[in-house]
XYZ file of C-alpha atoms in Angstrom:
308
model
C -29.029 -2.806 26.828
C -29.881 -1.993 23.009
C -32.160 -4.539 21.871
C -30.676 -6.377 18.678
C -31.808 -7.961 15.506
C -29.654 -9.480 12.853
C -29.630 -8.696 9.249
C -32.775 -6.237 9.247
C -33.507 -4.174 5.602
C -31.902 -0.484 5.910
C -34.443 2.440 6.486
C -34.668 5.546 4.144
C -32.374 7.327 6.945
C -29.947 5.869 4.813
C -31.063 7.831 1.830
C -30.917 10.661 3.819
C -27.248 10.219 4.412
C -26.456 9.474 0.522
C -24.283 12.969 0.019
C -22.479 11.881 2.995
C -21.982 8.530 1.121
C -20.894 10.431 -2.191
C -18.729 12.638 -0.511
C -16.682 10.254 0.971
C -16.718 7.027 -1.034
C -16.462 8.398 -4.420
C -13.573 6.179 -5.520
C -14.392 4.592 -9.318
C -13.420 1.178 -10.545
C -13.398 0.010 -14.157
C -11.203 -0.756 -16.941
C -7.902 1.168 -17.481
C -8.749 3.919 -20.297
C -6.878 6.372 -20.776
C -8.762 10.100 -20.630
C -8.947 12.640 -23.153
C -6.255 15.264 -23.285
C -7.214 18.461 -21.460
C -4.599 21.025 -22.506
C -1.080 20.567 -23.607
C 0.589 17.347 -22.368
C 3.943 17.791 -20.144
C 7.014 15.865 -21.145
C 10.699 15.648 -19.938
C 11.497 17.812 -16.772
C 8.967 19.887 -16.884
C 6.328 17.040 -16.126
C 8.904 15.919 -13.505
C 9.228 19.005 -12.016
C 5.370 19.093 -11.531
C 5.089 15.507 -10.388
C 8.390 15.907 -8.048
C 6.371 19.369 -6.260
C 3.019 17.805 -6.513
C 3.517 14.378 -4.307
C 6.011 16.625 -2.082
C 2.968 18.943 -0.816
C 1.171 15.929 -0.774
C 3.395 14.039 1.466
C 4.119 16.674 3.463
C 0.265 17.155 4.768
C -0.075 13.930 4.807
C 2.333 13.451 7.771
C 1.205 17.377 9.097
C -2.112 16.608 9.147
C -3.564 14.812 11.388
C -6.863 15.089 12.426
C -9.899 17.972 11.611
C -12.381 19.416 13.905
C -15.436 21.440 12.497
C -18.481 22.691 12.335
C -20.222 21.511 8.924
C -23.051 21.566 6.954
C -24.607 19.614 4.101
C -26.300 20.853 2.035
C -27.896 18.754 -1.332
C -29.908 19.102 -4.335
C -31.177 16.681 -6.792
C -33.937 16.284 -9.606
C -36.135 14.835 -6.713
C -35.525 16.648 -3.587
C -33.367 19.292 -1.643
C -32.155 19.952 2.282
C -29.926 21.011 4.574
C -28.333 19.472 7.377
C -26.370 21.388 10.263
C -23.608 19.474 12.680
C -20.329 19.110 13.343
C -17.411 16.717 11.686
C -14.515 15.345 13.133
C -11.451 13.397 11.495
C -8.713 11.764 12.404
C -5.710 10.073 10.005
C -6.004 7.635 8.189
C -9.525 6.713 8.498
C -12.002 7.927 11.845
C -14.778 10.165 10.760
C -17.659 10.798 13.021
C -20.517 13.628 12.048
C -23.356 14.545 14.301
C -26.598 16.094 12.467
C -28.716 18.931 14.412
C -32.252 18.819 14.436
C -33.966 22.995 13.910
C -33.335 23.090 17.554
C -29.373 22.320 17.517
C -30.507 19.259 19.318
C -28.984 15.896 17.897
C -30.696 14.092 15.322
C -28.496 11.485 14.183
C -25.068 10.697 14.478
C -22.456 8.739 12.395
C -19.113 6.858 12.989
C -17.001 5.019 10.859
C -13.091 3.632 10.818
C -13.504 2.698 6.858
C -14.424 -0.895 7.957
C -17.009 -0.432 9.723
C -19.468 2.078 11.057
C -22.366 2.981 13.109
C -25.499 5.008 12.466
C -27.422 6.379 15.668
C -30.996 8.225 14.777
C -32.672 9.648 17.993
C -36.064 10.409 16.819
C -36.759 6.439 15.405
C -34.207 5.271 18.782
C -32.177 3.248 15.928
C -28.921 1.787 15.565
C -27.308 0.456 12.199
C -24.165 -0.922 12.309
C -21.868 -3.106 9.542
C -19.046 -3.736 7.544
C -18.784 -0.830 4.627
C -18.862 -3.767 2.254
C -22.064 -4.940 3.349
C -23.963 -4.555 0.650
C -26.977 -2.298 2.292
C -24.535 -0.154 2.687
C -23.017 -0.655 -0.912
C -26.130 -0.202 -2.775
C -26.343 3.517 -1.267
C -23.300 4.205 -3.375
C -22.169 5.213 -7.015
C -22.364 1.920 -8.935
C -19.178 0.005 -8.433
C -17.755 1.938 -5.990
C -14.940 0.027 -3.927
C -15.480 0.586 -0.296
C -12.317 -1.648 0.491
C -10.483 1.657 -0.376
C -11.464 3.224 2.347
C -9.317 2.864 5.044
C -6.421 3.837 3.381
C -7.931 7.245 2.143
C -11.149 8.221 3.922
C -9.344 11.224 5.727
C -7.788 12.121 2.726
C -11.043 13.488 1.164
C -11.965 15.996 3.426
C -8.727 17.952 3.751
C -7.823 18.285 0.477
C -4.785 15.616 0.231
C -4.473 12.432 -2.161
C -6.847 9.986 -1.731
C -5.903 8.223 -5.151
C -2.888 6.488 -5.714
C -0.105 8.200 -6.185
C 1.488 7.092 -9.772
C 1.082 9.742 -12.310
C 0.566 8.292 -15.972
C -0.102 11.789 -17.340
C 0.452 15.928 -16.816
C -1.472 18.601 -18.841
C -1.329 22.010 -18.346
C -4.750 23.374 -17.671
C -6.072 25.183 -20.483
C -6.332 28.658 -18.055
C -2.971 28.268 -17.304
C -3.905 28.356 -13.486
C -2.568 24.440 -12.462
C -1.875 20.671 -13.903
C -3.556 18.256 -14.721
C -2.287 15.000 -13.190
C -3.612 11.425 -14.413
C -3.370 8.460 -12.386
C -3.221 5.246 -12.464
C -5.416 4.153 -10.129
C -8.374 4.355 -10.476
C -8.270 4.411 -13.787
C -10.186 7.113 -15.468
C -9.234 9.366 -12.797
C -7.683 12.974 -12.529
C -6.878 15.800 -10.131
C -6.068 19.920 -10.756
C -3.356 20.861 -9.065
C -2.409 24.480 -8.475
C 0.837 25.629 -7.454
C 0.677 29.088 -5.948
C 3.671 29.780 -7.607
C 4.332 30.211 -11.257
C 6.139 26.784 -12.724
C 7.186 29.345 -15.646
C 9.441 29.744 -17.847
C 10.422 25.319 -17.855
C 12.716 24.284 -15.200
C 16.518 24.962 -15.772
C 19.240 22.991 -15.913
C 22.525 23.807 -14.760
C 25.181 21.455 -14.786
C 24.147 18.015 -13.498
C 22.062 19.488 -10.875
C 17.938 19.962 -11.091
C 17.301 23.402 -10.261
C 13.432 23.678 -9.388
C 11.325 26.538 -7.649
C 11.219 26.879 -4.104
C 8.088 26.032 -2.821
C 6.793 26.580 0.939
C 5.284 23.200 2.637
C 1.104 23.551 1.257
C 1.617 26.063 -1.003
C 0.010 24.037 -3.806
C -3.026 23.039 -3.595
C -5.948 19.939 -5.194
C -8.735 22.571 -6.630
C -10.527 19.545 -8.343
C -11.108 15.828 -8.823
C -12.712 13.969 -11.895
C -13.754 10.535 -11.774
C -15.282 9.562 -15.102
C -17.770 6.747 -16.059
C -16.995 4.276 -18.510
C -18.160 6.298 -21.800
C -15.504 8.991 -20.882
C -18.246 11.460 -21.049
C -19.612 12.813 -17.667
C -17.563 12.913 -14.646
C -18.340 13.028 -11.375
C -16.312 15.969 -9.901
C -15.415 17.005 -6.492
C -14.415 20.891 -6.250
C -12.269 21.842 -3.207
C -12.839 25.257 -2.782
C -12.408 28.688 0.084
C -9.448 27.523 0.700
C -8.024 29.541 4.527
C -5.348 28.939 6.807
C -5.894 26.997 9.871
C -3.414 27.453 13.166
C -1.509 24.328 13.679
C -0.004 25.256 16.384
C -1.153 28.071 18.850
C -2.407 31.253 16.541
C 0.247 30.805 13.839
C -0.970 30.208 10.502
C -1.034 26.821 9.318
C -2.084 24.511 5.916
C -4.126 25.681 3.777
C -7.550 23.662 4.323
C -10.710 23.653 1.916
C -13.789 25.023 3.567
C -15.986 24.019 0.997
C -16.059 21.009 -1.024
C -18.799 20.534 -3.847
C -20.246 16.947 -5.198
C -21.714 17.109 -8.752
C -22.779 13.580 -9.666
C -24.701 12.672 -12.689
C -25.923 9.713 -10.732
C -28.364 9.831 -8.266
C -31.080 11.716 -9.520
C -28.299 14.423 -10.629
C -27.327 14.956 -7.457
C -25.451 18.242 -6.186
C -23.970 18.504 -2.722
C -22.100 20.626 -0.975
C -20.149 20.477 2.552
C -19.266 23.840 4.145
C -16.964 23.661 7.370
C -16.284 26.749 9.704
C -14.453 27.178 12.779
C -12.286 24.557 11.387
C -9.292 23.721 13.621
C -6.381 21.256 12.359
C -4.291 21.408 15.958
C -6.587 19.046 17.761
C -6.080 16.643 20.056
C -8.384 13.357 19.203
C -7.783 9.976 20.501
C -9.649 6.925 18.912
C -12.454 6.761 21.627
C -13.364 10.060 20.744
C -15.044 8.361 17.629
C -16.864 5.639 19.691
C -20.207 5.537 19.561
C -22.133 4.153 22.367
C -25.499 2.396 22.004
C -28.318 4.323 24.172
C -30.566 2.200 26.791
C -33.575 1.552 24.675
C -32.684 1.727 20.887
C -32.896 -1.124 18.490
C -29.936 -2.257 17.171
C -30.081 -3.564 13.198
C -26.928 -5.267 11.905
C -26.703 -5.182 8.217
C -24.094 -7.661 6.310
């Protein structure tokens, strides 16, 4: 049996896991400001035709994708320090994440679970459990200031394939200044904004033809989120999250499937300027998981902290 203790102070284990942190709970909160412009606003049905393709690709992986299986690594850089951890990740919809660090010897190191509620942090080498809530605010202070972790289990999964973690009402569509995707607005959370690239050209403006919309065909994850922006109050520096390499992954036997980022990049001014990225290979979407896959059981021996 794990021996236990109640309330105990958090280790700098947790600092090691901080671009985990960012990566996944990078969700802002503030007052409702609107952004500045970037590129030419959309009006009439030419912002509805992006909108109306947009949340279509979205809600179509959303129900297709179900779960990721991967080999990962993080790898960080800020004004104070550098590293690089090896592992695997695993997912599951809407919420389950569970990521197992390597030591130099591929041997495991640490390993954590969470269900965006709760979740569990195993390090071998100190034989160490923490466990919480992901409002607890040990936990909370590891974060981007005012950073809602109530969000979580409603759009944990979301980050890592690429989908739409943020709400899904659209105050807002620019074309990008490149011409290569839209800018879409939201919302909520407010000063928040996504690139979305259609891999199909959107041009000349949709058509009308009699009373019926005629749009462009599309094929189910053809377009794709290349980048998020969550900005802090003064509306100058954003944090951004860049979803990039995107490949397709079999679904289903060896026929190609989605389209799934391979490598997603952090750039946060907070933090000591802190730059992460995750890279995921041998990435499989056609998995079978099952909730107890992302238990994680308490060794004989290890001290168990609960933090609140």
């Amino acid at each position: 049996m794990a021996a236990g203790r109640k309330t105990a102070p958090v280790s700098d284990c947790f600092r090691l896991l901080l671009p985990l942190w960012c990566l996944l709970l990078l969700l802002p909160a503030g007052c409702a400001t609107r952004l500045p412009p970037v590129g030419e606003e959309l009006t009439g049905r030419e912002r509805q035709g992006v909108e109306e393709l947009f949340l279509a690709t979205m809600e179509q992986r959303h129900r297709q994708m179900q779960c990721l299986d991967a080999e990962a690594e993080i790898q960080w850089r800020s004004w104070l320090r550098s590293g690089v951890l090896p592992g695997y990740l695993q997912a599951m919809a809407p919420n389950r994440l569970k990521f197992v660090g390597l030591d130099p010897l591929g041997r495991p190191a640490l390993a954590l679970t969470t269900n965006g509620e709760t979740f569990r942090l195993l390090l071998v080498n100190q034989a160490l459990v923490y466990q919480g809530p992901t409002t607890a605010e040990a936990f909370r202070q590891h974060l981007p200031q005012g950073l809602p972790a109530e969000r979580l289990p409603e759009s944990l999964f979301a980050w890592l394939f690429g989908g739409m973690p943020l709400e899904p009402e659209i105050v807002a569509v620019y074309r990008a200044p490149d011409g290569r995707g839209y800018w879409l607005e939201v919302a909520e959370p407010p000063r928040a904004r996504l690139l979305f690239e259609p891999l199909f050209d959107l041009e000349p403006p949709l058509k009308v033809v009699g009373n019926d919309d005629h749009y462009p065909p599309f094929r189910p994850g053809t377009g794709l989120v290349r980048r998020i922006q969550l900005f802090e109050p003064d509306q100058r520096q954003p944090a951004e999250i860049i979803y990039d390499d995107y490949r397709p992954v079999p679904q289903v036997g060896d026929e190609p499937g989605w389209l799934l980022p391979h490598r997603i990049e952090l750039d946060s001014r907070r933090h000591q300027g802190l730059s992460l990225s995750l890279l995921l290979s041998d990435l499989l979407a056609d998995c079978a998981l099952r909730p107890e896959d992302f238990q994680l059981p308490i060794p004989a021996g290890y001290t168990l902290e609960t933090v609140d």
